[in-house]
PDB file of C-alpha atoms in Angstrom:
ATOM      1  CA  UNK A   1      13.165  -4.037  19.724  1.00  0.00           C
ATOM      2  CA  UNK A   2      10.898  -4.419  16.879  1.00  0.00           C
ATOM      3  CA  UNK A   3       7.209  -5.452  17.535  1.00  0.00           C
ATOM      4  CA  UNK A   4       7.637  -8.671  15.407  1.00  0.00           C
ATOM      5  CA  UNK A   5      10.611 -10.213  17.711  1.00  0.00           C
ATOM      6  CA  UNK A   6       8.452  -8.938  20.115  1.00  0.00           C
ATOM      7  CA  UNK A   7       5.940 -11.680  19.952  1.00  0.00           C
ATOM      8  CA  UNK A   8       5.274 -14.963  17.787  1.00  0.00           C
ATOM      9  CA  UNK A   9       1.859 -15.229  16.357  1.00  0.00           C
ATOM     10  CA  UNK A  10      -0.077 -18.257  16.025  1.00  0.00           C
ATOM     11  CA  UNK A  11      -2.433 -18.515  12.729  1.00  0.00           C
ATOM     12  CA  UNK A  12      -6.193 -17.583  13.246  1.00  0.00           C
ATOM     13  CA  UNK A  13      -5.472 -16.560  16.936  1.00  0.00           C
ATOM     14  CA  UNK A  14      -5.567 -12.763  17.920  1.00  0.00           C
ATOM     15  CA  UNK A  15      -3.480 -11.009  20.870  1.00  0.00           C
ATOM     16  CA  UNK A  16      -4.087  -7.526  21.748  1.00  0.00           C
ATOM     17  CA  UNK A  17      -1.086  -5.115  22.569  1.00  0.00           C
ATOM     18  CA  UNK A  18      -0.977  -1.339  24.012  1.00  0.00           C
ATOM     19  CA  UNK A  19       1.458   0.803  21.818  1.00  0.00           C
ATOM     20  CA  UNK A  20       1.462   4.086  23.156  1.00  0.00           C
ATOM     21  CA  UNK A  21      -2.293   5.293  23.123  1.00  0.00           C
ATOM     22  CA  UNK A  22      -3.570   3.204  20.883  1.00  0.00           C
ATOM     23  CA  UNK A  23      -4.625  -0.683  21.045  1.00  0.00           C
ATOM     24  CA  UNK A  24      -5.113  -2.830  17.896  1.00  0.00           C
ATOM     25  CA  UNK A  25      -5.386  -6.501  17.589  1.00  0.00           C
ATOM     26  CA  UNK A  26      -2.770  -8.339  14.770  1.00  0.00           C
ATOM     27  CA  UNK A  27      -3.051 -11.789  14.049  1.00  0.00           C
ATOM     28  CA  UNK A  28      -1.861 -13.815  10.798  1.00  0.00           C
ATOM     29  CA  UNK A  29      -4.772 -15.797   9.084  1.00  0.00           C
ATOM     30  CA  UNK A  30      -4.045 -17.581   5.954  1.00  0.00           C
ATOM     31  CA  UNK A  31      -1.016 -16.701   5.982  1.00  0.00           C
ATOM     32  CA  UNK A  32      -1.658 -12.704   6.064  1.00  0.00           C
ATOM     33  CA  UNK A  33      -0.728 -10.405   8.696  1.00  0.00           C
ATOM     34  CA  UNK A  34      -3.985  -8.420   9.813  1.00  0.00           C
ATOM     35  CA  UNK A  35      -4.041  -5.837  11.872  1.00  0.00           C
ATOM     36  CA  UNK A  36      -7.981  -5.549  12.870  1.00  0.00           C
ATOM     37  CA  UNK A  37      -9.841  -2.348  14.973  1.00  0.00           C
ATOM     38  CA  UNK A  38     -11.667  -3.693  18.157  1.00  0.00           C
ATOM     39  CA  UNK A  39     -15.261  -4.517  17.255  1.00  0.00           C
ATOM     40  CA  UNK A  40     -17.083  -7.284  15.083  1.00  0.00           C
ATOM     41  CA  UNK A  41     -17.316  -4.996  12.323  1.00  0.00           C
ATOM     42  CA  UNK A  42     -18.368  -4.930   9.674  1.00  0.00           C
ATOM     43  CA  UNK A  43     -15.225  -3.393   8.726  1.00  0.00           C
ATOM     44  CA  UNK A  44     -13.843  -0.971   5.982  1.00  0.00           C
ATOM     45  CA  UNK A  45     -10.132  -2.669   4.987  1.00  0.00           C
ATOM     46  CA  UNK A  46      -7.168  -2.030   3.249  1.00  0.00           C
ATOM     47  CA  UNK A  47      -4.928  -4.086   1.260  1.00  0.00           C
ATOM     48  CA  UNK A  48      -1.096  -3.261   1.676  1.00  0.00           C
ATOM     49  CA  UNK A  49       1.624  -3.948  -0.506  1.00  0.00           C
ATOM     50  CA  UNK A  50       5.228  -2.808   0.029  1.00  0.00           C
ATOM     51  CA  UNK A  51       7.485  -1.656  -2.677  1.00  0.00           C
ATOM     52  CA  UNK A  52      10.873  -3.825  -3.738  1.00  0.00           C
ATOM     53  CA  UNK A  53      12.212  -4.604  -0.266  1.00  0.00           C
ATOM     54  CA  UNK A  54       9.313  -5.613   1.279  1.00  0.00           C
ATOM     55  CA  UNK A  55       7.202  -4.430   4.614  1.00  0.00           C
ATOM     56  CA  UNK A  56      10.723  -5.106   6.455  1.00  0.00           C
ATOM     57  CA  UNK A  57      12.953  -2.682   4.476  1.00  0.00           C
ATOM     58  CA  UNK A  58      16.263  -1.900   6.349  1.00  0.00           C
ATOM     59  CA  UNK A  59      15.736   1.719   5.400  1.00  0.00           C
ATOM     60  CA  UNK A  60      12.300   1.930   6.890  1.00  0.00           C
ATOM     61  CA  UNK A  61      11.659  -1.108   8.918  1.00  0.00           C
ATOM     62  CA  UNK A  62       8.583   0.785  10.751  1.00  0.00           C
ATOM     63  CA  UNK A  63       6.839   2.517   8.187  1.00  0.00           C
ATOM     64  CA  UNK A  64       3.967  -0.087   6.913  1.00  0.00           C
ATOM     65  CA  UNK A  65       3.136  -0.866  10.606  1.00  0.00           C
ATOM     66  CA  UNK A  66       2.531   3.074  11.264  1.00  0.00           C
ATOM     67  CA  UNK A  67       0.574   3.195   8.257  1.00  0.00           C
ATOM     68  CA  UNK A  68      -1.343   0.314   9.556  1.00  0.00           C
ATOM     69  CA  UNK A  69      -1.802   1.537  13.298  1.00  0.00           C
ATOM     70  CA  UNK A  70      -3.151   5.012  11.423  1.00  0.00           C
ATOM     71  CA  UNK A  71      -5.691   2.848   9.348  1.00  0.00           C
ATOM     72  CA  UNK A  72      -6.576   1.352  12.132  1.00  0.00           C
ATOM     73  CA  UNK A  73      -7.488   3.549  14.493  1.00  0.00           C
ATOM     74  CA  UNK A  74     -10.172   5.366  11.650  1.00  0.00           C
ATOM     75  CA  UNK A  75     -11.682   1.780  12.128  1.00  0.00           C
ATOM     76  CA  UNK A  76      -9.668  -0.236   9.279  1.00  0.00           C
ATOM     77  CA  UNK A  77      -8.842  -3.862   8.829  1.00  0.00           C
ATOM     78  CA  UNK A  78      -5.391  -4.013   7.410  1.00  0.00           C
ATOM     79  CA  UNK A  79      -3.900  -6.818   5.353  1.00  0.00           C
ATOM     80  CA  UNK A  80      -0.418  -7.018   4.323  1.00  0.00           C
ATOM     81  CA  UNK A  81       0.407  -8.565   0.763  1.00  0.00           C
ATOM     82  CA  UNK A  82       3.442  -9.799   1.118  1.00  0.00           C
ATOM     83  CA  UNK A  83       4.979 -11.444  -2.175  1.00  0.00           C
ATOM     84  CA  UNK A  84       8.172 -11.412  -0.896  1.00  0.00           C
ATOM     85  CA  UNK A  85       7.553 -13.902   1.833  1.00  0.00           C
ATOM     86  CA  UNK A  86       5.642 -16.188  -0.641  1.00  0.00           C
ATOM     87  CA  UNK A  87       8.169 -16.714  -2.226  1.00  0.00           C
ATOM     88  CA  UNK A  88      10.885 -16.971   0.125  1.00  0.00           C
ATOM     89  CA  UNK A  89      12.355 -13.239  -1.575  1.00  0.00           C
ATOM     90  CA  UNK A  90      14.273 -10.328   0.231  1.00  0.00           C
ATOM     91  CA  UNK A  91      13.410  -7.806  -2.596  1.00  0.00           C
ATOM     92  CA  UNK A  92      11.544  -7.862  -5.456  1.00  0.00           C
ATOM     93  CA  UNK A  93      14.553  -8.513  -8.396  1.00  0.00           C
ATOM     94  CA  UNK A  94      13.210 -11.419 -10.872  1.00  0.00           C
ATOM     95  CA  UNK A  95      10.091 -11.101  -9.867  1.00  0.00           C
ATOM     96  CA  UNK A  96       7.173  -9.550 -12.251  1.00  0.00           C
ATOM     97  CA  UNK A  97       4.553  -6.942 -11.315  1.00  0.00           C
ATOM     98  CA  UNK A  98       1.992  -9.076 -12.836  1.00  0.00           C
ATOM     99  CA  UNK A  99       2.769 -12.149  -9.982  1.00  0.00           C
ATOM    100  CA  UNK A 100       2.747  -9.153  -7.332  1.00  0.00           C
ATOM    101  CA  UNK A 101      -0.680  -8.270  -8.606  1.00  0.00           C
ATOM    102  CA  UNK A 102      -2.181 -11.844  -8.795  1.00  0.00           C
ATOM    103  CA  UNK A 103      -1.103 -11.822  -4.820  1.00  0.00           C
ATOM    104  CA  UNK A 104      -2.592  -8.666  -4.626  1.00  0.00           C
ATOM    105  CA  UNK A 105      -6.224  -9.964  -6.415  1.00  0.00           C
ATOM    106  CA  UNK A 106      -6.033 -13.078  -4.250  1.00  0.00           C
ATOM    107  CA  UNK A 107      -5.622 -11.621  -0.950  1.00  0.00           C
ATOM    108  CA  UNK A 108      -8.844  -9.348  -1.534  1.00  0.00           C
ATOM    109  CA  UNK A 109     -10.436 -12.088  -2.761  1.00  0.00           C
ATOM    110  CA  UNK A 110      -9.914 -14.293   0.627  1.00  0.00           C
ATOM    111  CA  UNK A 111     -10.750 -10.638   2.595  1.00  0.00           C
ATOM    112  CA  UNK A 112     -13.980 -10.204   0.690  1.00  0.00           C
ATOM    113  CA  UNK A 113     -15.168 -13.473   1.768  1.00  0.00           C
ATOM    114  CA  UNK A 114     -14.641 -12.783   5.288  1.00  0.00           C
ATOM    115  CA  UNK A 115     -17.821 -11.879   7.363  1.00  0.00           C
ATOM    116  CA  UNK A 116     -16.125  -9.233   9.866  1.00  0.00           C
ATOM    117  CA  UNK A 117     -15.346  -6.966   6.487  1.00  0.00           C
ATOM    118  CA  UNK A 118     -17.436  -4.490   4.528  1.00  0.00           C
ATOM    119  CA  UNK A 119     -17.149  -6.054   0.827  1.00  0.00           C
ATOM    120  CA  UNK A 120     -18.131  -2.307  -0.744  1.00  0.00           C
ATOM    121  CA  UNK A 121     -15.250  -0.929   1.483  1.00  0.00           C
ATOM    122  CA  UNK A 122     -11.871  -2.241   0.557  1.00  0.00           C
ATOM    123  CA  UNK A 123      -9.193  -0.277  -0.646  1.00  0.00           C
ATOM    124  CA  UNK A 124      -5.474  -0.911  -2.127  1.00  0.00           C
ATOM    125  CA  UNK A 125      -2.682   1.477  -1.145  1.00  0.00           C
ATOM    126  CA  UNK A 126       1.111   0.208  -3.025  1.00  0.00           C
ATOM    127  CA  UNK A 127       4.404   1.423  -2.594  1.00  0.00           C
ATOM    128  CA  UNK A 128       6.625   2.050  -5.702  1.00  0.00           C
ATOM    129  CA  UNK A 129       6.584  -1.754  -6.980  1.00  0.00           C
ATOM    130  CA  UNK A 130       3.592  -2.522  -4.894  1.00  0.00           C
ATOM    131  CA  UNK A 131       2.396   0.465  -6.525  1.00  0.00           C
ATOM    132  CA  UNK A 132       3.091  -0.930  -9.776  1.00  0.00           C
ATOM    133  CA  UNK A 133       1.272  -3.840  -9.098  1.00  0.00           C
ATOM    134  CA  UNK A 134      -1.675  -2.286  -7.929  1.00  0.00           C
ATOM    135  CA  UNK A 135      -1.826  -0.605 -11.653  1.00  0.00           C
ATOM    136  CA  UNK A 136      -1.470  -3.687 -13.105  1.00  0.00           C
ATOM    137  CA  UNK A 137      -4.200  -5.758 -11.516  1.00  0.00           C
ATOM    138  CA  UNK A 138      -6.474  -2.784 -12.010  1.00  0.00           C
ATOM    139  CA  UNK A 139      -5.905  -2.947 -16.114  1.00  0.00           C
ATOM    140  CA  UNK A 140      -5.193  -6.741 -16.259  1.00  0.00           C
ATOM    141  CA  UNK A 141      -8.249  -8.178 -14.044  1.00  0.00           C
ATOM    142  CA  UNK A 142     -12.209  -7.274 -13.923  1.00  0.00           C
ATOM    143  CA  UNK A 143     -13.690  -5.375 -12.098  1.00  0.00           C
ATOM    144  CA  UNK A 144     -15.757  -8.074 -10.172  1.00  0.00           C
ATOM    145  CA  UNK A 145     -12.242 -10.229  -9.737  1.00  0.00           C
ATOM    146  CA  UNK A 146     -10.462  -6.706  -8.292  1.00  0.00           C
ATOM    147  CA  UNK A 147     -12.326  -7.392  -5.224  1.00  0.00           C
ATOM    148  CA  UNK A 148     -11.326  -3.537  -4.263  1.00  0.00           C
ATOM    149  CA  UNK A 149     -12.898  -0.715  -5.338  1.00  0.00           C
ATOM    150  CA  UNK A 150     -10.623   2.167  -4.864  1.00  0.00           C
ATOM    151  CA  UNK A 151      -6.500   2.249  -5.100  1.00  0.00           C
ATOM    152  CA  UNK A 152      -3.624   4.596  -3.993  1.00  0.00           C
ATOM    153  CA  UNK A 153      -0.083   4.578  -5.170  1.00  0.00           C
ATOM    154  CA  UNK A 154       2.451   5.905  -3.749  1.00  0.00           C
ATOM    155  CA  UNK A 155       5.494   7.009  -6.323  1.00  0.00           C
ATOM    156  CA  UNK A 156       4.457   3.806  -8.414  1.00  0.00           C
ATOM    157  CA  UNK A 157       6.719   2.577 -11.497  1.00  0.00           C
ATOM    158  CA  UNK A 158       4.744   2.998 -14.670  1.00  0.00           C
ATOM    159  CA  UNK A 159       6.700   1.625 -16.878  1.00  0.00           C
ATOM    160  CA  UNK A 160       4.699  -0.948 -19.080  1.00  0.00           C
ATOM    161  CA  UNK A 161       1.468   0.379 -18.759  1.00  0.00           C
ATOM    162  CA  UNK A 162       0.817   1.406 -22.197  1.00  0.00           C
ATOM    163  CA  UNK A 163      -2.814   1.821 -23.357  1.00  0.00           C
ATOM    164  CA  UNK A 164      -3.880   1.392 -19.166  1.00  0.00           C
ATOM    165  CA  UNK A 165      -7.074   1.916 -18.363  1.00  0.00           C
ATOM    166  CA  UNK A 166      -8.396   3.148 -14.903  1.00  0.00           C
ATOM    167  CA  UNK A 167     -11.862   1.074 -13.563  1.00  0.00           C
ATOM    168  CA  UNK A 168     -12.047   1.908 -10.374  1.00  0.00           C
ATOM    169  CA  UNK A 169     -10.964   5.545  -8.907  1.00  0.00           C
ATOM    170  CA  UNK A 170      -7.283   5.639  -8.266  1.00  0.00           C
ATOM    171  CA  UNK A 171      -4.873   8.359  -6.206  1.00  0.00           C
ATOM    172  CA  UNK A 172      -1.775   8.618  -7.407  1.00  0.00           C
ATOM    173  CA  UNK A 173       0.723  10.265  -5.417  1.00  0.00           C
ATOM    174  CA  UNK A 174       3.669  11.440  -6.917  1.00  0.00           C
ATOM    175  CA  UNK A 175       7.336  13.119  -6.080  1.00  0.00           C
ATOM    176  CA  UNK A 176       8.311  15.840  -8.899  1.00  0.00           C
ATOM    177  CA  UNK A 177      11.857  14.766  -8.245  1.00  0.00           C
ATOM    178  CA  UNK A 178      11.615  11.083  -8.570  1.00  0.00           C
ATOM    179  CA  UNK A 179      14.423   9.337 -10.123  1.00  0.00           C
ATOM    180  CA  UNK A 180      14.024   5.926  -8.991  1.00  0.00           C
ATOM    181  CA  UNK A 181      10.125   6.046 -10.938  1.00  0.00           C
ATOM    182  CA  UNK A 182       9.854   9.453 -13.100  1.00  0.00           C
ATOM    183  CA  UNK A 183       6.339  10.819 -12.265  1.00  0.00           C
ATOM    184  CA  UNK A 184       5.973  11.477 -16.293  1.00  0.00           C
ATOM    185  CA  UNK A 185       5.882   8.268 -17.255  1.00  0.00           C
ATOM    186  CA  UNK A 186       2.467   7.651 -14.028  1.00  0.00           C
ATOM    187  CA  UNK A 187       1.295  11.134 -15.713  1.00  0.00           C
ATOM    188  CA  UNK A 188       1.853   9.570 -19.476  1.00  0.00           C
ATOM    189  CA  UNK A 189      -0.193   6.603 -18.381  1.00  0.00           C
ATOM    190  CA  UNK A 190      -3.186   8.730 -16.757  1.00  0.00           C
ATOM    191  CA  UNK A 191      -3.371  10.846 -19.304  1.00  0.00           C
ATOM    192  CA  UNK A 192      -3.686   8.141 -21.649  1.00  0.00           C
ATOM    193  CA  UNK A 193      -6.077   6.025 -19.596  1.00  0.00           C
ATOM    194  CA  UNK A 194     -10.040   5.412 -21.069  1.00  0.00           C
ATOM    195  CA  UNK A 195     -11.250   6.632 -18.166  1.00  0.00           C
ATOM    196  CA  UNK A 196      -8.861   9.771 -17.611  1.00  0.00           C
ATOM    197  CA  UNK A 197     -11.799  11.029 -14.792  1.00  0.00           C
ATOM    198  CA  UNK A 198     -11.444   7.897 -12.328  1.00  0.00           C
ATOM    199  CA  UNK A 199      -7.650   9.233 -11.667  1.00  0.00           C
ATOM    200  CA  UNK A 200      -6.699  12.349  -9.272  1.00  0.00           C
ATOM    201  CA  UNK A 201      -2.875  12.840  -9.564  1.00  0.00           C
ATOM    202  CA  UNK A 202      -0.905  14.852  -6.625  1.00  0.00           C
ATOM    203  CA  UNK A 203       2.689  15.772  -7.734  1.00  0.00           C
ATOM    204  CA  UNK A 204       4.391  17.073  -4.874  1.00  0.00           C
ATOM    205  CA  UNK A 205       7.833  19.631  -5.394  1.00  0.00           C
ATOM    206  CA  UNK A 206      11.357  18.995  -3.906  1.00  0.00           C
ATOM    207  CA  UNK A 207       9.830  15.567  -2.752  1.00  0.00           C
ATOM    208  CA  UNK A 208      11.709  12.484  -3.912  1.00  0.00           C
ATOM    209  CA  UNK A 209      11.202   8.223  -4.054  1.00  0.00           C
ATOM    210  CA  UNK A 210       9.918   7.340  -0.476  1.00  0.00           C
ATOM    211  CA  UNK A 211       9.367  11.124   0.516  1.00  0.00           C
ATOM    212  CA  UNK A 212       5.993   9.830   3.031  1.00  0.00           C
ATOM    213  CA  UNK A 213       8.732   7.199   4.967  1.00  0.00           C
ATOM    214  CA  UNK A 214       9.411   9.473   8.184  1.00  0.00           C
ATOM    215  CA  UNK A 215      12.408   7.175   9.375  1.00  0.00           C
ATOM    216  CA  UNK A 216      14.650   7.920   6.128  1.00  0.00           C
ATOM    217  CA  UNK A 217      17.110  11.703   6.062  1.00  0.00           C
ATOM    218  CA  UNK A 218      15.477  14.099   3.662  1.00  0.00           C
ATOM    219  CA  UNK A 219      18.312  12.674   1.239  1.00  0.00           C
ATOM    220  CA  UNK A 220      20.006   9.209   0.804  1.00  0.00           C
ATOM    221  CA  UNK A 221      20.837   7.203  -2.341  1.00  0.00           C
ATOM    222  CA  UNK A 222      19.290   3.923  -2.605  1.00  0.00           C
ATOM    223  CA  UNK A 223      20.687   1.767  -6.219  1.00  0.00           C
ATOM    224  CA  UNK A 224      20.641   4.140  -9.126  1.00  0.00           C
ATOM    225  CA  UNK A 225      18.980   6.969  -7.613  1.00  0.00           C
ATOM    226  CA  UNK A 226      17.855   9.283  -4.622  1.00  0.00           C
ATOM    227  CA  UNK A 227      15.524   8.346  -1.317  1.00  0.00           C
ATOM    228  CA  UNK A 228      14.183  10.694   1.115  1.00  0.00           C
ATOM    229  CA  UNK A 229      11.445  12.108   3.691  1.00  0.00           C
ATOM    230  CA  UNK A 230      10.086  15.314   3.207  1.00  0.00           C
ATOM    231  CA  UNK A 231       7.678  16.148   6.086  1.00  0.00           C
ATOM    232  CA  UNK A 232       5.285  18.731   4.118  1.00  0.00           C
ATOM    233  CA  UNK A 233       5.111  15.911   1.067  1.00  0.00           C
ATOM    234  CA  UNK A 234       4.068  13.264   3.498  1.00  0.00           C
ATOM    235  CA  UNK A 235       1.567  15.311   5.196  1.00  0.00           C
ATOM    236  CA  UNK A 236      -0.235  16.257   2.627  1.00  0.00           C
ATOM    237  CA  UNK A 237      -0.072  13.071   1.228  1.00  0.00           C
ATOM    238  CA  UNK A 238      -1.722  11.321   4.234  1.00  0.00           C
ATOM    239  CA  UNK A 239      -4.615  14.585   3.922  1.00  0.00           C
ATOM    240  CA  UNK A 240      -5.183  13.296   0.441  1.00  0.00           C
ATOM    241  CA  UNK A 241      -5.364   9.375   1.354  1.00  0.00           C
ATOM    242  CA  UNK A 242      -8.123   9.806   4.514  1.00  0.00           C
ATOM    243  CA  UNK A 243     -10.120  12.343   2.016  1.00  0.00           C
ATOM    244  CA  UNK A 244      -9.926   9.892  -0.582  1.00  0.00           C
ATOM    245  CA  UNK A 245     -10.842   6.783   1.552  1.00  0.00           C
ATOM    246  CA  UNK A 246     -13.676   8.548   2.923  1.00  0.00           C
ATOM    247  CA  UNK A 247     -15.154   9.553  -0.451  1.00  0.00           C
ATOM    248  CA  UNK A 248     -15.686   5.592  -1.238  1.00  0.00           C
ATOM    249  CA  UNK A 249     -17.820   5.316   1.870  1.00  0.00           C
TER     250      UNK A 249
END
């Protein structure tokens, strides 16, 4: 049984739950799941935003939560963006990456202001459309209306990102065999980007779309093209996302 039929949250109030070894409080505070490290902080965080079928994808329904219990336990507040439940959506069709982004802006906004969270220390990581989005906000808004100052994305679509520019240091990490979003067109936009030395691309071989989400085969198709987890990818992935995150300390 999933951990969110598990239990019904209340806004603004915390419980604490035991999975396996590790214990994390969650709570949902305007209207944003958090999952917070014990302590009063201040706290490092992380903003989290899914890619076209939201944080409860039927092909992964577990994989944002693990991402968040491994934040977590390196002392991370973790907030989920989640523009599907906004606006009532079970995947992302109609819906722009520029709305996605203005979620995205707002919810760090709302986390900067909070007093348990380190304002220098917050941190985007986006998922394919989320990934998108992040991209987006980064060339659309400031950098003092960001309200993050570092962003990973995770086999991001870069389509419509012509002339981007890069303000803050972004990770891109990228499957070779991508056919859902073709890693030329991420490597097009870097390479084009005004600041071409704020971005560190990883293009991993054999990996495809979604190759970090451990609950998917190594191959499925998914729409119009192929899904699947491959272990080495995703491991050295996850090396490249705690290196990175610690750099902005």
């Amino acid at each position: 049984m999933r951990l969110k039929r598990m239990v019904r949250f209340l806004a603004g109030i915390s419980f604490v739950f035991v999975i396996s070894t590790s214990v994390f409080a969650e709570s949902k505070e305007s209207g944003y799941k958090i999952i917070r490290p014990i302590g009063p902080g201040p706290h490092p965080a992380v903003l989290l935003i899914s890619g076209c079928y939201g944080f409860d994808s039927g092909f992964a329904p577990e994989h944002y939560m693990q991402i968040a219990e491994k934040l977590q336990k390196k002392s991370y507040v973790v907030v989920f963006v989640d523009f599907l439940e906004h606006r009532g959506k079970e995947d992302c069709m109609g819906l722009s990456s520029a709305e996605a982004a203005k979620d995205l802006v707002e919810a760090g906004a709302w986390l900067k202001s909070q007093p348990s969270i380190d304002p220098k220390r917050i941190a985007a990581i986006g998922w394919s459309f989320g990934g998108n989005a992040v991209l987006v906000a980064i060339n659309k808004y400031k950098i003092d209306q960001l309200n993050f100052s570092r962003a990973i994305v995770y086999y991001p679509t870069c389509g419509g990102l012509w002339q981007w520019k890069a303000k803050i240091p972004v990770l891109m990490l990228l499957a070779a065999e991508d056919t859902l979003a073709r890693s030329d067109m991420c490597q097009d936009a870097a390479n084009d980007s005004a600041n071409t030395d704020m971005v560190k691309m990883v293009i991993y071989e054999d990996a495809q779309h979604c190759f970090d989400m451990s609950e998917l085969p190594p191959e499925m198709f998914l729409g119009m093209g192929k899904i699947g987890y491959n272990k080495e990818a995703a491991s050295a992935a996850w090396g490249e996302v705690e290196r990175f995150l610690q750099a902005g300390k």
